Coordinates of C-alpha atoms in Angstrom, one line a residue:
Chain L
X1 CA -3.6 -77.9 63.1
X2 CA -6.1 -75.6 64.4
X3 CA -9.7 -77.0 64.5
X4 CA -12.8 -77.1 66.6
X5 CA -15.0 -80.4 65.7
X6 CA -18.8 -81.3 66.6
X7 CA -17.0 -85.0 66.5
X8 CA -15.0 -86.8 68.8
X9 CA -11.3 -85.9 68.9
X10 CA -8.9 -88.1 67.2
X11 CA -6.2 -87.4 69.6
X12 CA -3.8 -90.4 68.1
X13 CA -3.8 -88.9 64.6
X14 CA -2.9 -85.2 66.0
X15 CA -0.4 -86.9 68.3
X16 CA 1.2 -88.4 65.0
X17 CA 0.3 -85.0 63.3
X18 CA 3.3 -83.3 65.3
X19 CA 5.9 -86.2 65.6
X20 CA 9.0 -85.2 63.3
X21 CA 12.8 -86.1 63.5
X22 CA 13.7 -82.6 64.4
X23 CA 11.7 -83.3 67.7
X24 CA 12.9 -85.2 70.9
X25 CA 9.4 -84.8 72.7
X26 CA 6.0 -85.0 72.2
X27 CA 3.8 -83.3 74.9
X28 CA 0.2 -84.2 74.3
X29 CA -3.2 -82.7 77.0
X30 CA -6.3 -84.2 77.1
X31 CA -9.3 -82.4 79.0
X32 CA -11.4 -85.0 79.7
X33 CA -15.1 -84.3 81.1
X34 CA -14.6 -85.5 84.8
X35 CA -17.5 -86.8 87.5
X36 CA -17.3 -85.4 90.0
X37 CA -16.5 -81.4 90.9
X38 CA -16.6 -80.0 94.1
X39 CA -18.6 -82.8 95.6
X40 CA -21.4 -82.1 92.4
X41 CA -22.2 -84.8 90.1
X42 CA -22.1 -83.9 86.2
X43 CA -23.4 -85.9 83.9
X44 CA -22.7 -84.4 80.7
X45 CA -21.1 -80.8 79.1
X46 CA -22.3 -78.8 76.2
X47 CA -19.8 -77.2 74.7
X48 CA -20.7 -73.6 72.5
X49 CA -17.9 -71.5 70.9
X50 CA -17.6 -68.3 69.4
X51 CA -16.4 -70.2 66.3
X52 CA -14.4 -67.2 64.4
X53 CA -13.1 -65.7 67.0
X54 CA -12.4 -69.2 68.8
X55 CA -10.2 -70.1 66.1
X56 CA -8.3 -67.2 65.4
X57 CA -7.5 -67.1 69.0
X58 CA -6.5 -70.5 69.0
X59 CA -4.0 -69.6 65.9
X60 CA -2.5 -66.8 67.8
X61 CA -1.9 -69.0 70.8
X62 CA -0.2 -71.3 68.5
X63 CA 1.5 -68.4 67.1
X64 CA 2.8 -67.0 70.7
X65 CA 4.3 -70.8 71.8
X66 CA 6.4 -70.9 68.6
X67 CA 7.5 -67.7 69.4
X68 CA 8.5 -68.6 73.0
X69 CA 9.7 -71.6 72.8
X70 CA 11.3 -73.9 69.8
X71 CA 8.3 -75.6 69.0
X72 CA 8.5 -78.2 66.0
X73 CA 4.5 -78.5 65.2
X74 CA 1.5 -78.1 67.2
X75 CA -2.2 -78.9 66.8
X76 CA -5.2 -77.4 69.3
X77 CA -8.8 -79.2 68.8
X78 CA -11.6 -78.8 70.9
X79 CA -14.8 -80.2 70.4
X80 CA -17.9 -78.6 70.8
X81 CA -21.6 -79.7 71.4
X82 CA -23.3 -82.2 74.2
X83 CA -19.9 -84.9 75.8
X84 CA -20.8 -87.6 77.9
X85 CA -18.4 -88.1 81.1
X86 CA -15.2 -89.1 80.2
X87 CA -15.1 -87.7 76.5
X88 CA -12.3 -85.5 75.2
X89 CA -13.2 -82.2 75.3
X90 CA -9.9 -80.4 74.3
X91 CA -6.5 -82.2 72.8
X92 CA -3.3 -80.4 72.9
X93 CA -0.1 -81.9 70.9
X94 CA 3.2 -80.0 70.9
X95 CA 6.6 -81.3 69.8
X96 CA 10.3 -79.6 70.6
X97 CA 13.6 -80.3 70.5
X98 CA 13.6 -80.8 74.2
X99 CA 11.1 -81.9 76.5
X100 CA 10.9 -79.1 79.0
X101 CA 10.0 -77.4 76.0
X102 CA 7.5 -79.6 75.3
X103 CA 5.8 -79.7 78.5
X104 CA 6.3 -75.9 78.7
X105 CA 5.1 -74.8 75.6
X106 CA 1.8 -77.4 75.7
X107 CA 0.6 -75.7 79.4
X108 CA 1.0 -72.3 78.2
X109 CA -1.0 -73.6 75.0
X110 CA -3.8 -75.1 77.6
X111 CA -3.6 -72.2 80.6
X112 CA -3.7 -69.4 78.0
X113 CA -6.7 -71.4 75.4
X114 CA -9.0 -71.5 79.2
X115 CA -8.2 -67.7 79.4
X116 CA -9.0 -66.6 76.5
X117 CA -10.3 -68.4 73.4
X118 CA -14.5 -68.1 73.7
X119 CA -15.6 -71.2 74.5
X120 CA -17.7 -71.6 77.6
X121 CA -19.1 -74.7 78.9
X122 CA -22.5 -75.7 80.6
X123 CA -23.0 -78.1 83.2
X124 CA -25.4 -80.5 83.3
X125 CA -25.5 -81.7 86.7
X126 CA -27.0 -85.2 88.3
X127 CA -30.0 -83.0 89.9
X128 CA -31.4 -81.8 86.5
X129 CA -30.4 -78.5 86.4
X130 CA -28.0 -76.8 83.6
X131 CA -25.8 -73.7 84.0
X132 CA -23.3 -71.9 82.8
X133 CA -19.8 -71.8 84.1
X134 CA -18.4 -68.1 83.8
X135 CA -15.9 -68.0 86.0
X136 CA -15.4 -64.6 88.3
X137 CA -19.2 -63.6 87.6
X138 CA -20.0 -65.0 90.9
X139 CA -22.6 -67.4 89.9
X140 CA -20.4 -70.6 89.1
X141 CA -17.0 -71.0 89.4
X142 CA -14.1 -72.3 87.0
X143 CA -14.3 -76.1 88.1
X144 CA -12.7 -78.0 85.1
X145 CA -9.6 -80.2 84.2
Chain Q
X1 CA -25.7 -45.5 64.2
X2 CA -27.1 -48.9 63.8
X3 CA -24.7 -51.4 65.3
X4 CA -24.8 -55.4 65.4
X5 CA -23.9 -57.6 68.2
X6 CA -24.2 -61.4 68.8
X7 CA -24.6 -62.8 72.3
X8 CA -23.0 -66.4 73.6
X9 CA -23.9 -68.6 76.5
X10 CA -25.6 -66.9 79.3
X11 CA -25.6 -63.4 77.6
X12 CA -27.7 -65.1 75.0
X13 CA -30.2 -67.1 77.5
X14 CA -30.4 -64.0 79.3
X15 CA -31.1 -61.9 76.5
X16 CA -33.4 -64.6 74.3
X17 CA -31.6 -63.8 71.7
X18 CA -28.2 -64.4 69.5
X19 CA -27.8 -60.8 68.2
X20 CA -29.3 -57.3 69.0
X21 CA -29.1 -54.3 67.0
X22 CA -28.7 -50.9 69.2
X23 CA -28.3 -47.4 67.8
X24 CA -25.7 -45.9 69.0
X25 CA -23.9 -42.1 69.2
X26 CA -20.7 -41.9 66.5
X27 CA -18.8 -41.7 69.3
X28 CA -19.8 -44.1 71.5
X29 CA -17.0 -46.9 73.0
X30 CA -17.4 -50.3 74.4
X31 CA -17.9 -48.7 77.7
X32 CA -20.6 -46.8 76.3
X33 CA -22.2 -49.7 74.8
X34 CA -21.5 -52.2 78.0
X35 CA -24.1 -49.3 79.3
X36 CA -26.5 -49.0 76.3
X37 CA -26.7 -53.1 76.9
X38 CA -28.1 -52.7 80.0
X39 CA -30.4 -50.5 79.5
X40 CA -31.8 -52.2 77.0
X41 CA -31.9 -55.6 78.2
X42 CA -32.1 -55.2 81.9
X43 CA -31.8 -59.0 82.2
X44 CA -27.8 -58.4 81.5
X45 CA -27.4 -56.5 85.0
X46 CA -26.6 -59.7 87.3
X47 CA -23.4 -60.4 85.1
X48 CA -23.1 -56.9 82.7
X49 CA -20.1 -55.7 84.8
X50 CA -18.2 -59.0 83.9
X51 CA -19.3 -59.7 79.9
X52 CA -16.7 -59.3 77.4
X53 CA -16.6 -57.0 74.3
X54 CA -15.0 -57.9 71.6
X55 CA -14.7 -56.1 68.0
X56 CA -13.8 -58.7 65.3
X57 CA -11.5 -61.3 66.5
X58 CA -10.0 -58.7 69.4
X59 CA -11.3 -57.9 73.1
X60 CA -11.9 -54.9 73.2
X61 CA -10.0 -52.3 75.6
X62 CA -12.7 -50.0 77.6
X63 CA -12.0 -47.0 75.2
X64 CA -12.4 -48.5 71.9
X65 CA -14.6 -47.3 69.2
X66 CA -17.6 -49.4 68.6
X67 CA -20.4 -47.6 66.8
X68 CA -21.7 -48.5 63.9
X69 CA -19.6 -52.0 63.4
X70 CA -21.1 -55.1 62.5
X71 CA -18.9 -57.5 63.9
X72 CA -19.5 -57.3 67.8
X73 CA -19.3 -60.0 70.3
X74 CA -20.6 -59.9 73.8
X75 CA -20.3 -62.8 76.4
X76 CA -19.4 -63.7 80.0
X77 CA -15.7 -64.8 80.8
X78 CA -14.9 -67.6 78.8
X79 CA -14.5 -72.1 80.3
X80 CA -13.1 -73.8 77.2
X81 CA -11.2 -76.8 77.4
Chain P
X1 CA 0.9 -99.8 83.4
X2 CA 4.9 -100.3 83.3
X3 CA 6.5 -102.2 80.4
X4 CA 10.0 -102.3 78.9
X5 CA 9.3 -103.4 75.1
X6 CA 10.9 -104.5 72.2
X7 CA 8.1 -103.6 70.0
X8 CA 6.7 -100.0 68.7
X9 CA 5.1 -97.9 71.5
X10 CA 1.2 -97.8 71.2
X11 CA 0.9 -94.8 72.6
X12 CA -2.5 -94.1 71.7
X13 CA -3.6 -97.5 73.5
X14 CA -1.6 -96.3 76.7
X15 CA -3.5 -92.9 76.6
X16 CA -6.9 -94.7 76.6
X17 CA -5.8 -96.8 79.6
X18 CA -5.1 -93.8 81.8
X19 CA -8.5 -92.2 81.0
X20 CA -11.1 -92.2 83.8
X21 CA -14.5 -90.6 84.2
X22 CA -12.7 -89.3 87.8
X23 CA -9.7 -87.1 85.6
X24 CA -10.3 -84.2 84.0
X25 CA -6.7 -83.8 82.4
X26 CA -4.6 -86.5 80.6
X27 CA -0.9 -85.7 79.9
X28 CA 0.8 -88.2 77.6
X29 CA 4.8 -87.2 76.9
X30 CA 6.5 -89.2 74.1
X31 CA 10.1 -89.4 73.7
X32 CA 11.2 -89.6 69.9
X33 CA 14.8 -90.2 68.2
X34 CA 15.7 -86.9 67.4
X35 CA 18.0 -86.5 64.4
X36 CA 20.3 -83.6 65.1
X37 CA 22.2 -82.8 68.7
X38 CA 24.4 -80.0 69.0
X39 CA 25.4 -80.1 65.4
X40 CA 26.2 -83.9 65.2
X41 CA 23.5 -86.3 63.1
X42 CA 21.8 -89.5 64.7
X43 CA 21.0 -91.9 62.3
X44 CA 20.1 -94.9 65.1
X45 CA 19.9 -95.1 69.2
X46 CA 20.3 -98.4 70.8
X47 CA 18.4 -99.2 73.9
X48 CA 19.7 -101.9 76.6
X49 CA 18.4 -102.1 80.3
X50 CA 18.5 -104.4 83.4
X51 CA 15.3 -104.6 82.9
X52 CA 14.4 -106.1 86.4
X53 CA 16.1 -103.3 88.1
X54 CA 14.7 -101.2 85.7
X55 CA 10.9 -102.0 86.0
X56 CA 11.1 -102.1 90.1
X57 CA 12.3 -98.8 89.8
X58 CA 9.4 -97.6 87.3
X59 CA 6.8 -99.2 89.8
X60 CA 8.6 -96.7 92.5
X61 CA 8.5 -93.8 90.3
X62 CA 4.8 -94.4 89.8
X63 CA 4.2 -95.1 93.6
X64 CA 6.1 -91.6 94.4
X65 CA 3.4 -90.0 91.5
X66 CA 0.9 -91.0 93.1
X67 CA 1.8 -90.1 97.0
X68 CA 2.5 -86.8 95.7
X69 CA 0.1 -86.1 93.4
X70 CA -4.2 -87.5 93.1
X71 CA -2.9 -89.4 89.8
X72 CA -6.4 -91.7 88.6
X73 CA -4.2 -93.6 86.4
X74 CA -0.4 -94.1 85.4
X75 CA 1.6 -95.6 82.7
X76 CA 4.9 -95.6 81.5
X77 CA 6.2 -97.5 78.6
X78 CA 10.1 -97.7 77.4
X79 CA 11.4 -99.6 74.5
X80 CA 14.7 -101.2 73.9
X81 CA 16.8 -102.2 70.7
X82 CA 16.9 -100.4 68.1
X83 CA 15.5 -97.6 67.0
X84 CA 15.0 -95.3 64.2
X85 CA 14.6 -91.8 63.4
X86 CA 11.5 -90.2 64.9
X87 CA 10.7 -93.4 66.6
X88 CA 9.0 -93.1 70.1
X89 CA 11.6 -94.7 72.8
X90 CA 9.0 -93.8 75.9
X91 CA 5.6 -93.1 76.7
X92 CA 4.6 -91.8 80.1
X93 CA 0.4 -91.3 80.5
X94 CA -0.8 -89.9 83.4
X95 CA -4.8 -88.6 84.5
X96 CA -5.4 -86.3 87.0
X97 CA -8.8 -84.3 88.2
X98 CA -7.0 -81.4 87.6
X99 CA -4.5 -79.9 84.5
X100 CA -1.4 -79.0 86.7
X101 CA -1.6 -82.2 88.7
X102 CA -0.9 -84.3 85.2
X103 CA 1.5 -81.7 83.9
X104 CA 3.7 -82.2 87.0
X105 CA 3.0 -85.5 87.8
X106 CA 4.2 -86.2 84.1
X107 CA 7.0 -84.1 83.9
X108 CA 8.2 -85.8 87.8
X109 CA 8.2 -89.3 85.8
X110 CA 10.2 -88.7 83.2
X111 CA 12.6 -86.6 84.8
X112 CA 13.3 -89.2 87.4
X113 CA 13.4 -91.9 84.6
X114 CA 16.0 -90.7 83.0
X115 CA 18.0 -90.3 86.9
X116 CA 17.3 -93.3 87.8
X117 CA 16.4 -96.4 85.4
X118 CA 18.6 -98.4 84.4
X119 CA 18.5 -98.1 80.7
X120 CA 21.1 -96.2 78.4
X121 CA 21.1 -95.7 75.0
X122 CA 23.7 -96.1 72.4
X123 CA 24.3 -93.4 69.7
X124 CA 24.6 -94.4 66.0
X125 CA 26.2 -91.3 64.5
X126 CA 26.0 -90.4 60.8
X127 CA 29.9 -90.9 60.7
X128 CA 29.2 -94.6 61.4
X129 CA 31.0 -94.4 64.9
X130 CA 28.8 -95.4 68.2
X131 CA 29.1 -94.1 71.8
X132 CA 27.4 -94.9 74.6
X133 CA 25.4 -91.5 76.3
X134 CA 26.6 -91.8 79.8
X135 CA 26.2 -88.4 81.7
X136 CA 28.6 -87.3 83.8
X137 CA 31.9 -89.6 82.9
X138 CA 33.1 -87.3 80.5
X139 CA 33.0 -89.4 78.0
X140 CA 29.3 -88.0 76.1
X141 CA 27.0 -85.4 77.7
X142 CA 23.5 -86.1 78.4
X143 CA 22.2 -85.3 75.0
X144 CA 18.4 -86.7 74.5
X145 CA 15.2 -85.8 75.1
Chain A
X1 CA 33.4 -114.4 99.5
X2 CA 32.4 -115.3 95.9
X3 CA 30.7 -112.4 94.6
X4 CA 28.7 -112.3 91.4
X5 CA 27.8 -109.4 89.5
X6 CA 26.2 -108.1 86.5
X7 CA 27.5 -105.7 84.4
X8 CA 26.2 -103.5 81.4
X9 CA 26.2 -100.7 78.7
X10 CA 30.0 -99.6 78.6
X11 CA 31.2 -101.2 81.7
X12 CA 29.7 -104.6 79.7
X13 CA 31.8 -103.6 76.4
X14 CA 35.5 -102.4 78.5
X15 CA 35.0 -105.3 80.7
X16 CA 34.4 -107.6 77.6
X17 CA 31.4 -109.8 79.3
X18 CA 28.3 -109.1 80.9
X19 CA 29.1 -110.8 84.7
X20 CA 31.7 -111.1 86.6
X21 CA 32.7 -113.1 89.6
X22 CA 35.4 -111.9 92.1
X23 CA 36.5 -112.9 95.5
X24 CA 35.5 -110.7 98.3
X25 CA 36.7 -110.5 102.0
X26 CA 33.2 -111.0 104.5
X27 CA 33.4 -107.2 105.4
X28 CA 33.1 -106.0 101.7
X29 CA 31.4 -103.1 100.9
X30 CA 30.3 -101.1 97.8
X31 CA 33.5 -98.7 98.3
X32 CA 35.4 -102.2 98.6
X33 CA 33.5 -103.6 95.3
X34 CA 34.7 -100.4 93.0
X35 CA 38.5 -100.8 94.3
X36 CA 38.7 -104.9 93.5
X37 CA 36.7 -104.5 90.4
X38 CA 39.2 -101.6 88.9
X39 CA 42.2 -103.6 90.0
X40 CA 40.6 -106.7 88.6
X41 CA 39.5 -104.9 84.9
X42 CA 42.2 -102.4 84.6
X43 CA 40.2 -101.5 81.3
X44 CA 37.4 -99.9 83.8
X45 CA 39.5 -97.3 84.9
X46 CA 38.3 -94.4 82.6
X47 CA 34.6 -94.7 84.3
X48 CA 35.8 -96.3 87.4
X49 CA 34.6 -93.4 90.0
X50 CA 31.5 -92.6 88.0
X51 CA 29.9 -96.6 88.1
X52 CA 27.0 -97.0 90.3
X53 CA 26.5 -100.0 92.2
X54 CA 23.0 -101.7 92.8
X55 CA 22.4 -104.1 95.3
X56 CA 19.1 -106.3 94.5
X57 CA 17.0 -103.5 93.0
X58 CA 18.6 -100.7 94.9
X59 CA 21.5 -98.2 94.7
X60 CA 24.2 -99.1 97.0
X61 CA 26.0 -96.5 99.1
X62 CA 29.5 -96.9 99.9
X63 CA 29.0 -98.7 102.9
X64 CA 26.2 -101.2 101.7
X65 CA 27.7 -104.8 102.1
X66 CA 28.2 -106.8 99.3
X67 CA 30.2 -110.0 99.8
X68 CA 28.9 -112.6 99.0
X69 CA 25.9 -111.8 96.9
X70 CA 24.8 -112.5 93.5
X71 CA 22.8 -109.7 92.6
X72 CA 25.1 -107.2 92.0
X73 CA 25.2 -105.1 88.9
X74 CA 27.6 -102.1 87.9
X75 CA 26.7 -99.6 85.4
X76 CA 27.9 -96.2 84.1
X77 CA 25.1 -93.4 84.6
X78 CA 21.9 -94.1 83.2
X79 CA 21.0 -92.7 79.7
X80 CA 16.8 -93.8 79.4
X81 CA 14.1 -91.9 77.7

């Protein structure tokens, strides 16, 4: 399952989503929207996406990990809008035979989504101000899970 | 030729705006329209060197035709998840 | 969190317990009964521990996560008896600040589980014959997970 | 030296119980535990050099003493997760 959601992520239900008897391991990621970065206080995220191109992305991500590795089922959400510390921002479920597969297969899903699916992130820090994280543009760098 | 682009994150704060039309040359490429963005929303310079291009659901390699399509994307590297 | 259980796994209840405003990266892994191993069907597994032995040495694992990685929060569960097909047999959550930290710190703890607990499971093959997995004597190849 | 220990998984089923009581001389050792238990359940001898040996809540090496106590357990190789 492929989705992006204004909602909070039911990462339970996609967890279940991929179980199967074909698999001996479920790998599941959580990005989770943290305090503290680099000695900066945030104290919330708005998430905005590119929401066609996000999602195709995300299906070819999906697409490359089966084609790596033996993966059973796998499911990528990531919520968008305004999360409040601690909220789930992205969920990533894979299942596989084997669990090096599993845990293989869900940090390429993960590494490769933060490279390349358009999503971006604003920070709202503790001081008031917003801003953008763009990482390698020189004005903020890539601080997150 | 008239060509569409939407903007995301800080291309589109920067710019004020979610989408610009520019006319330009049959020919022109994404390089030539990374160029033609600047100069028409100077705004862009501090991060025009870094923004993506993208044509459809695809980035878009330096060299590939742009003119005249519809379904162009512009923004700075991406911080998902 | 370290349990051995005879009960189903909440997994999703161990994931919330490992979240923390300080993490930005959860990584749950779930072990589940797989049906099929090189060609020969599962229809049950068996689960048996010394279970004192076996939680002191899960409280170590954990304690080794967390000198080698900055894990927020840590908990593995690991059922015993009997289980089905697809049903989970252990759940390690871990919370991280960063991605890789929970990825490796994961994939550490249930590696080393499965070196050093003391449980061992019992295969129920489709032929109606059991066998203990016992890797290394021989007698069945380390075939799970 | 009375010496108690647990056993389990297929070392439980060959042996036929789950503990075992055996007398040891003062200087046993782990090494010493394996040889008297194989002599003492010849039905051990297919996974005789592959049981580990745990003292308390710890592996014994070979030259861990062990006469004496009561929490000792012998096990094949463990099979969890």
């Amino acid at each position: 399952m492929i989705q992006l959601t204004h909602t909070p992520i039911d990462f339970a239900a996609l967890t279940e989503s991929v179980r199967s008897t074909q698999a001996g391991a479920v790998v599941l990621f959580l990005g989770t929207v943290r305090e503290m970065t680099q000695g900066r206080q945030t104290v919330a995220l708005d998430y905005d996406a590119y929401p066609e191109m996000a999602e195709a992305k995300l299906k070819e991500l999906e697409a490359e990990a089966r084609a790596r590795w033996p993966v059973i089922e796998a499911g990528i959400v990531h919520r968008l809008g305004h999360l409040e510390l601690g909220d789930v921002s992205v969920a990533v479920a894979v299942s596989c035979p084997h669990r090096h597969q599993a845990f293989d297969a869900g940090r390429f899903l993960i590494d490769r989504l933060k490279e390349v699916v358009p999503i971006w992130k604003k920070e709202n820090w503790s001081d008031g101000s917003t801003e953008w994280v763009h990482p390698g543009t020189g004005e903020a760098a890539e601080l997150s899970g | 030729m008239k060509t569409v682009l939407k903007l995301f994150a800080r291309a589109r704060d920067l710019a004020g705006s979610p989408a610009l039309e520019l006319d330009l040359p049959d020919s022109a490429t994404a390089a030539d329209l990374r160029i033609a963005l600047g100069e028409r929303v100077p705004a862009l310079e501090p991060i025009l060197s870094s923004l993506l291009i993208a044509v459809g659901n695809d980035y878009a390699a330096p060299t590939t035709p742009v003119a005249g399509r519809t379904d162009l994307a512009v923004f700075p590297p991406v911080s998902g998840g």
